[in-house]
Amino acid sequence: MRIGIPKEIKNNENRVGMTPAGVSELVAHGHEVFVQHTAGVNSGFPDEKYVKAGAKILPTIEDTYRSADMIIKVKEPIEPEYPLVKPGQLVFTYFHFACDRKLTEAMVKSGGVCLAYETVQLSDGSLPLLVPMSEVAGRLGMINGAYYLQKTKGGKGKLVCGVPGVKPVKVLVLGGGIVGQAAARVAAGLGATVVMTDISLPKLRELSLTMPANVSTLYSNRHNIEQELPDTDVVIGSVLVPGDKAPHLITRDMLGMMEPGSVLVDVAIDQGGCFETSHPTTHSEPVYELDGIVHYAVANIPGAVPHTSTSALTNATLRYAVALADKGWRRACKDDPALALGLNVVEGKVTYKAVADVFGMAYEHIEL
């Protein structure tokens, strides 16, 4: 198979779809790999490393799409890339269709095969291709929450860990999944008082047994969240409904319950965000203030640490990429039900029900 790895063009997206080590593995399986010039530079992987791994370097993004049967990316195609996706071409990347109708319609129109990392799901419900970036985003989300608490950054002017005689800050983590656990462990390690919420009692029991002593758990409902907000300094929003829009757990009217300078970090912004007042921001303009509350809602948080993120992502995606290249997408998905759940848009049809339902579009089951 001919595999293309284009340079990401989303704002400050420094990751790349595959490391040279991953490329080497694909080449060893007999596939041709085309990497766009400088695609990996910001992740610490210059063209020379890809050439040494067996890839061919192409000068432009257009050349890369044109040459490939399968595109391996990190983020969803953005508008300049829409016309580059060819009918029948497999695009393997994060899509997050449920919060972007324009993208969904463009990929339907393209006739391409869109296999989304975020909806590949194992029989136990886990999301193996979302986990590594969730781990990064949760950790970095809390680090940024602490950073924007500084008065010079618009926050309350509090130090997360406090000092002797001065209490540490309180962090509220909404959601006990991979992102929430990663954020809570960083917050706890920094010395904060941490409260984690979830709607799953088994999950809350697990968290009670495994999290540090300065982390407590709370069942997630509006009443309980409202009770916590007045003395909370940082809220980490990490709620996920696979393939669907995130629910709004903090509404506009609830901001008035918080002290000015409190920080909301919406790690769920890729799926529409779990705060009603969230809208996507970028690494170049990461925050905005609304009703006295600082909002951080960068849609590609892991892009700030691209070397770590690209390596972690390739570790997770490589075996699936090899299967897709070796067998073709249809046979690979037939052989692996988890991979088949990644099929969101196939040759002009929406094949993931949650995406179809969000936009009132026709859902069509894909026969493999």
PDB file of N, CA and C in Angstrom, residues 148 153 281-282 285-289 294-298:
ATOM      1  N   TYR A 148      -2.380  29.245  34.778  1.00  0.00           N
ATOM      2  CA  TYR A 148      -3.311  30.358  34.594  1.00  0.00           C
ATOM      3  C   TYR A 148      -3.981  30.803  35.883  1.00  0.00           C
ATOM      4  N   LYS A 153      -1.563  36.057  34.867  1.00  0.00           N
ATOM      5  CA  LYS A 153      -2.198  35.367  33.736  1.00  0.00           C
ATOM      6  C   LYS A 153      -3.723  35.460  33.794  1.00  0.00           C
ATOM      7  N   THR A 281     -10.047  27.116  21.632  1.00  0.00           N
ATOM      8  CA  THR A 281      -8.969  28.091  21.548  1.00  0.00           C
ATOM      9  C   THR A 281      -7.732  27.411  20.961  1.00  0.00           C
ATOM     10  N   THR A 282      -6.683  28.184  20.788  1.00  0.00           N
ATOM     11  CA  THR A 282      -5.464  27.661  20.168  1.00  0.00           C
ATOM     12  C   THR A 282      -4.271  27.911  21.086  1.00  0.00           C
ATOM     13  N   GLU A 285      -3.489  31.583  21.228  1.00  0.00           N
ATOM     14  CA  GLU A 285      -4.429  32.353  22.065  1.00  0.00           C
ATOM     15  C   GLU A 285      -5.211  31.359  22.911  1.00  0.00           C
ATOM     16  N   PRO A 286      -4.603  30.840  23.973  1.00  0.00           N
ATOM     17  CA  PRO A 286      -5.177  29.693  24.684  1.00  0.00           C
ATOM     18  C   PRO A 286      -6.332  29.991  25.628  1.00  0.00           C
ATOM     19  N   VAL A 287      -6.440  31.234  26.117  1.00  0.00           N
ATOM     20  CA  VAL A 287      -7.451  31.515  27.143  1.00  0.00           C
ATOM     21  C   VAL A 287      -8.302  32.726  26.775  1.00  0.00           C
ATOM     22  N   TYR A 288      -9.461  32.774  27.402  1.00  0.00           N
ATOM     23  CA  TYR A 288     -10.300  33.972  27.363  1.00  0.00           C
ATOM     24  C   TYR A 288     -11.028  34.051  28.709  1.00  0.00           C
ATOM     25  N   GLU A 289     -11.512  35.231  29.033  1.00  0.00           N
ATOM     26  CA  GLU A 289     -12.208  35.447  30.300  1.00  0.00           C
ATOM     27  C   GLU A 289     -13.681  35.718  30.029  1.00  0.00           C
ATOM     28  N   VAL A 294     -11.562  32.408  33.998  1.00  0.00           N
ATOM     29  CA  VAL A 294     -10.591  32.127  32.940  1.00  0.00           C
ATOM     30  C   VAL A 294     -10.920  30.780  32.303  1.00  0.00           C
ATOM     31  N   HIS A 295     -11.073  30.769  30.983  1.00  0.00           N
ATOM     32  CA  HIS A 295     -11.370  29.539  30.239  1.00  0.00           C
ATOM     33  C   HIS A 295     -10.159  29.141  29.396  1.00  0.00           C
ATOM     34  N   TYR A 296      -9.703  27.910  29.571  1.00  0.00           N
ATOM     35  CA  TYR A 296      -8.642  27.340  28.731  1.00  0.00           C
ATOM     36  C   TYR A 296      -9.285  26.188  27.971  1.00  0.00           C
ATOM     37  N   ALA A 297      -9.322  26.284  26.637  1.00  0.00           N
ATOM     38  CA  ALA A 297     -10.031  25.278  25.848  1.00  0.00           C
ATOM     39  C   ALA A 297      -9.287  24.993  24.542  1.00  0.00           C
ATOM     40  N   VAL A 298      -7.986  24.751  24.658  1.00  0.00           N
ATOM     41  CA  VAL A 298      -7.185  24.428  23.483  1.00  0.00           C
ATOM     42  C   VAL A 298      -7.592  23.055  22.961  1.00  0.00           C
TER      43      VAL A 298
END
